[in-house]
Amino acid sequence: IDPHAVVNDLRAVDDENRELAGATFLSLMLAGFAAVAATIAMLGIYGVTAYSVQQRERELAIRMALGAGRAAVEKLLLRENLAVLIAGLIVALGGAWATARLLEHQVFGVQPFDISTLAATSTVMTLTWLAATWWPARGASQKDPAVSLKEG
């Protein structure tokens, strides 16, 4: 286009590709570790919350035997476990903030406090908590109180 233009730094496309391959591999590896960590976190949330609901099955049977409805029992468990969810999200977002501060200069082209990523992660963890609380609570509330009290 311009015959008088001067080109200073000529490099082959293969050299550029080699440089980008390392960064691409590192990005994919970190994304994989993040996915594994998120899966472990979701399983942990589900396991601990479901276990805590299961431990209260006898108490729930007594409440139902005294006249509490199924919806009331489910609401009780959701309301009580909501404090745990809020505390967990506060700690997790604080940890994300601190980690973002530490790694701010290591990752290029990504904002350290990406609101959409934090919101998506919080939403996934909240949905996991909801399933972990509601599913066992639903099962416990549908069980006959007399059977639950005999088993416990």
mmCIF file of C-alpha atoms in Angstrom:
data_model
loop_
_atom_site.group_PDB
_atom_site.id
_atom_site.type_symbol
_atom_site.label_atom_id
_atom_site.label_comp_id
_atom_site.label_asym_id
_atom_site.label_seq_id
_atom_site.Cartn_x
_atom_site.Cartn_y
_atom_site.Cartn_z
ATOM 1 C CA ILE A 1 0.000 0.000 0.000
ATOM 2 C CA ASP A 2 2.807 2.402 0.908
ATOM 3 C CA PRO A 3 6.068 1.555 -0.885
ATOM 4 C CA HIS A 4 8.025 3.949 1.337
ATOM 5 C CA ALA A 5 6.882 2.460 4.640
ATOM 6 C CA VAL A 6 9.584 1.028 6.881
ATOM 7 C CA VAL A 7 9.025 -2.281 8.675
ATOM 8 C CA ASN A 8 11.276 -2.721 11.682
ATOM 9 C CA ASP A 9 10.281 -5.882 13.489
ATOM 10 C CA LEU A 10 9.631 -8.724 11.080
ATOM 11 C CA ARG A 11 8.664 -11.998 12.709
ATOM 12 C CA ALA A 12 7.249 -15.185 11.360
ATOM 13 C CA VAL A 13 3.671 -16.150 12.168
ATOM 14 C CA ASP A 14 4.938 -19.383 13.742
ATOM 15 C CA ASP A 15 6.882 -17.367 16.332
ATOM 16 C CA GLU A 16 3.714 -15.469 17.271
ATOM 17 C CA ASN A 17 1.761 -18.716 17.525
ATOM 18 C CA ARG A 18 4.375 -20.245 19.837
ATOM 19 C CA GLU A 19 4.150 -17.264 22.176
ATOM 20 C CA LEU A 20 0.352 -17.397 22.264
ATOM 21 C CA ALA A 21 0.277 -21.182 22.751
ATOM 22 C CA GLY A 22 1.788 -20.930 26.226
ATOM 23 C CA ALA A 23 -0.701 -18.290 27.336
ATOM 24 C CA THR A 24 -3.594 -20.228 25.819
ATOM 25 C CA PHE A 25 -2.549 -23.439 27.552
ATOM 26 C CA LEU A 26 -2.211 -21.636 30.884
ATOM 27 C CA SER A 27 -5.638 -20.060 30.467
ATOM 28 C CA LEU A 28 -7.242 -23.409 29.661
ATOM 29 C CA MET A 29 -5.505 -25.066 32.579
ATOM 30 C CA LEU A 30 -6.667 -22.357 35.008
ATOM 31 C CA ALA A 31 -10.210 -22.575 33.634
ATOM 32 C CA GLY A 32 -10.166 -26.330 34.189
ATOM 33 C CA PHE A 33 -8.957 -25.929 37.764
ATOM 34 C CA ALA A 34 -11.656 -23.308 38.363
ATOM 35 C CA ALA A 35 -14.330 -25.688 37.053
ATOM 36 C CA VAL A 36 -13.070 -28.494 39.306
ATOM 37 C CA ALA A 37 -12.970 -26.134 42.298
ATOM 38 C CA ALA A 38 -16.525 -24.931 41.606
ATOM 39 C CA THR A 39 -17.753 -28.532 41.332
ATOM 40 C CA ILE A 40 -16.083 -29.459 44.620
ATOM 41 C CA ALA A 41 -17.591 -26.376 46.271
ATOM 42 C CA MET A 42 -21.060 -27.273 44.993
ATOM 43 C CA LEU A 43 -20.739 -30.870 46.215
ATOM 44 C CA GLY A 44 -19.509 -29.618 49.582
ATOM 45 C CA ILE A 45 -22.392 -27.180 49.948
ATOM 46 C CA TYR A 46 -24.884 -29.848 48.982
ATOM 47 C CA GLY A 47 -23.373 -32.485 51.276
ATOM 48 C CA VAL A 48 -23.135 -30.335 54.389
ATOM 49 C CA THR A 49 -26.552 -28.744 53.956
ATOM 50 C CA ALA A 50 -28.319 -32.019 53.172
ATOM 51 C CA TYR A 51 -26.642 -33.665 56.165
ATOM 52 C CA SER A 52 -27.729 -30.874 58.507
ATOM 53 C CA VAL A 53 -31.325 -31.227 57.305
ATOM 54 C CA GLN A 54 -31.154 -35.005 57.716
ATOM 55 C CA GLN A 55 -29.890 -34.615 61.287
ATOM 56 C CA ARG A 56 -33.018 -32.612 62.132
ATOM 57 C CA GLU A 57 -35.440 -35.182 60.734
ATOM 58 C CA ARG A 58 -36.648 -36.229 64.185
ATOM 59 C CA GLU A 59 -37.257 -32.607 65.204
ATOM 60 C CA LEU A 60 -39.198 -32.042 61.993
ATOM 61 C CA ALA A 61 -41.292 -35.158 62.658
ATOM 62 C CA ILE A 62 -42.177 -33.817 66.114
ATOM 63 C CA ARG A 63 -43.140 -30.446 64.639
ATOM 64 C CA MET A 64 -45.341 -32.147 62.064
ATOM 65 C CA ALA A 65 -46.892 -34.432 64.685
ATOM 66 C CA LEU A 66 -47.818 -31.319 66.670
ATOM 67 C CA GLY A 67 -49.553 -29.787 63.648
ATOM 68 C CA ALA A 68 -46.991 -27.997 61.515
ATOM 69 C CA GLY A 69 -47.702 -28.278 57.816
ATOM 70 C CA ARG A 70 -45.280 -29.431 55.175
ATOM 71 C CA ALA A 71 -44.867 -25.929 53.771
ATOM 72 C CA ALA A 72 -44.143 -24.545 57.240
ATOM 73 C CA VAL A 73 -41.415 -27.138 57.819
ATOM 74 C CA GLU A 74 -39.815 -26.408 54.440
ATOM 75 C CA LYS A 75 -39.938 -22.644 55.066
ATOM 76 C CA LEU A 76 -38.381 -23.112 58.504
ATOM 77 C CA LEU A 77 -35.414 -24.992 57.088
ATOM 78 C CA LEU A 78 -34.951 -22.553 54.221
ATOM 79 C CA ARG A 79 -35.106 -19.553 56.559
ATOM 80 C CA GLU A 80 -32.665 -21.024 59.078
ATOM 81 C CA ASN A 81 -30.163 -22.120 56.425
ATOM 82 C CA LEU A 82 -30.374 -18.746 54.690
ATOM 83 C CA ALA A 83 -28.056 -17.263 57.342
ATOM 84 C CA VAL A 84 -25.457 -19.888 56.459
ATOM 85 C CA LEU A 85 -25.770 -19.037 52.760
ATOM 86 C CA ILE A 86 -25.370 -15.305 53.382
ATOM 87 C CA ALA A 87 -22.343 -15.830 55.622
ATOM 88 C CA GLY A 88 -20.790 -18.160 53.038
ATOM 89 C CA LEU A 89 -21.338 -15.684 50.210
ATOM 90 C CA ILE A 90 -19.831 -12.847 52.257
ATOM 91 C CA VAL A 91 -16.736 -14.922 53.039
ATOM 92 C CA ALA A 92 -16.469 -16.131 49.423
ATOM 93 C CA LEU A 93 -16.809 -12.649 47.936
ATOM 94 C CA GLY A 94 -14.268 -11.332 50.441
ATOM 95 C CA GLY A 95 -11.875 -14.100 49.453
ATOM 96 C CA ALA A 96 -12.465 -13.361 45.780
ATOM 97 C CA TRP A 97 -11.730 -9.693 46.403
ATOM 98 C CA ALA A 98 -8.481 -10.490 48.242
ATOM 99 C CA THR A 99 -7.382 -12.988 45.609
ATOM 100 C CA ALA A 100 -8.184 -10.550 42.812
ATOM 101 C CA ARG A 101 -5.979 -7.980 44.521
ATOM 102 C CA LEU A 102 -3.112 -10.482 44.711
ATOM 103 C CA LEU A 103 -3.443 -11.665 41.113
ATOM 104 C CA GLU A 104 -4.384 -8.326 39.569
ATOM 105 C CA HIS A 105 -1.043 -7.944 37.793
ATOM 106 C CA GLN A 106 -0.822 -11.591 36.700
ATOM 107 C CA VAL A 107 -3.870 -11.691 34.442
ATOM 108 C CA PHE A 108 -4.075 -9.365 31.459
ATOM 109 C CA GLY A 109 -7.245 -8.226 29.744
ATOM 110 C CA VAL A 110 -9.508 -9.225 32.627
ATOM 111 C CA GLN A 111 -10.941 -6.848 35.176
ATOM 112 C CA PRO A 112 -10.027 -7.855 38.751
ATOM 113 C CA PHE A 113 -13.607 -7.363 39.956
ATOM 114 C CA ASP A 114 -15.717 -8.716 37.138
ATOM 115 C CA ILE A 115 -19.236 -8.215 38.443
ATOM 116 C CA SER A 116 -20.821 -10.629 35.960
ATOM 117 C CA THR A 117 -18.476 -13.446 37.007
ATOM 118 C CA LEU A 118 -19.072 -12.812 40.711
ATOM 119 C CA ALA A 119 -22.825 -12.619 40.149
ATOM 120 C CA ALA A 120 -22.878 -15.824 38.093
ATOM 121 C CA THR A 121 -20.825 -17.690 40.690
ATOM 122 C CA SER A 122 -23.004 -16.412 43.533
ATOM 123 C CA THR A 123 -26.127 -17.431 41.601
ATOM 124 C CA VAL A 124 -24.824 -20.957 40.983
ATOM 125 C CA MET A 125 -23.881 -21.375 44.647
ATOM 126 C CA THR A 126 -27.271 -20.000 45.752
ATOM 127 C CA LEU A 127 -29.105 -22.430 43.473
ATOM 128 C CA THR A 128 -26.950 -25.257 44.832
ATOM 129 C CA TRP A 129 -27.830 -24.201 48.383
ATOM 130 C CA LEU A 130 -31.522 -23.998 47.474
ATOM 131 C CA ALA A 131 -31.511 -27.512 46.033
ATOM 132 C CA ALA A 132 -29.477 -28.823 48.964
ATOM 133 C CA THR A 133 -31.924 -27.393 51.480
ATOM 134 C CA TRP A 134 -35.217 -27.792 49.707
ATOM 135 C CA TRP A 135 -34.807 -31.344 48.391
ATOM 136 C CA PRO A 136 -34.058 -33.018 51.774
ATOM 137 C CA ALA A 137 -36.602 -30.745 53.517
ATOM 138 C CA ARG A 138 -39.231 -31.825 51.025
ATOM 139 C CA GLY A 139 -38.345 -35.472 51.608
ATOM 140 C CA ALA A 140 -38.447 -35.071 55.387
ATOM 141 C CA SER A 141 -41.758 -33.205 55.277
ATOM 142 C CA GLN A 142 -43.387 -35.886 53.107
ATOM 143 C CA LYS A 143 -42.348 -38.674 55.462
ATOM 144 C CA ASP A 144 -44.915 -39.874 57.956
ATOM 145 C CA PRO A 145 -44.030 -38.386 61.372
ATOM 146 C CA ALA A 146 -44.769 -41.672 63.142
ATOM 147 C CA VAL A 147 -42.303 -43.528 60.915
ATOM 148 C CA SER A 148 -39.639 -40.854 61.433
ATOM 149 C CA LEU A 149 -40.050 -40.971 65.200
ATOM 150 C CA LYS A 150 -39.828 -44.791 65.248
ATOM 151 C CA GLU A 151 -36.659 -44.728 63.119
ATOM 152 C CA GLY A 152 -34.982 -41.994 65.125
#
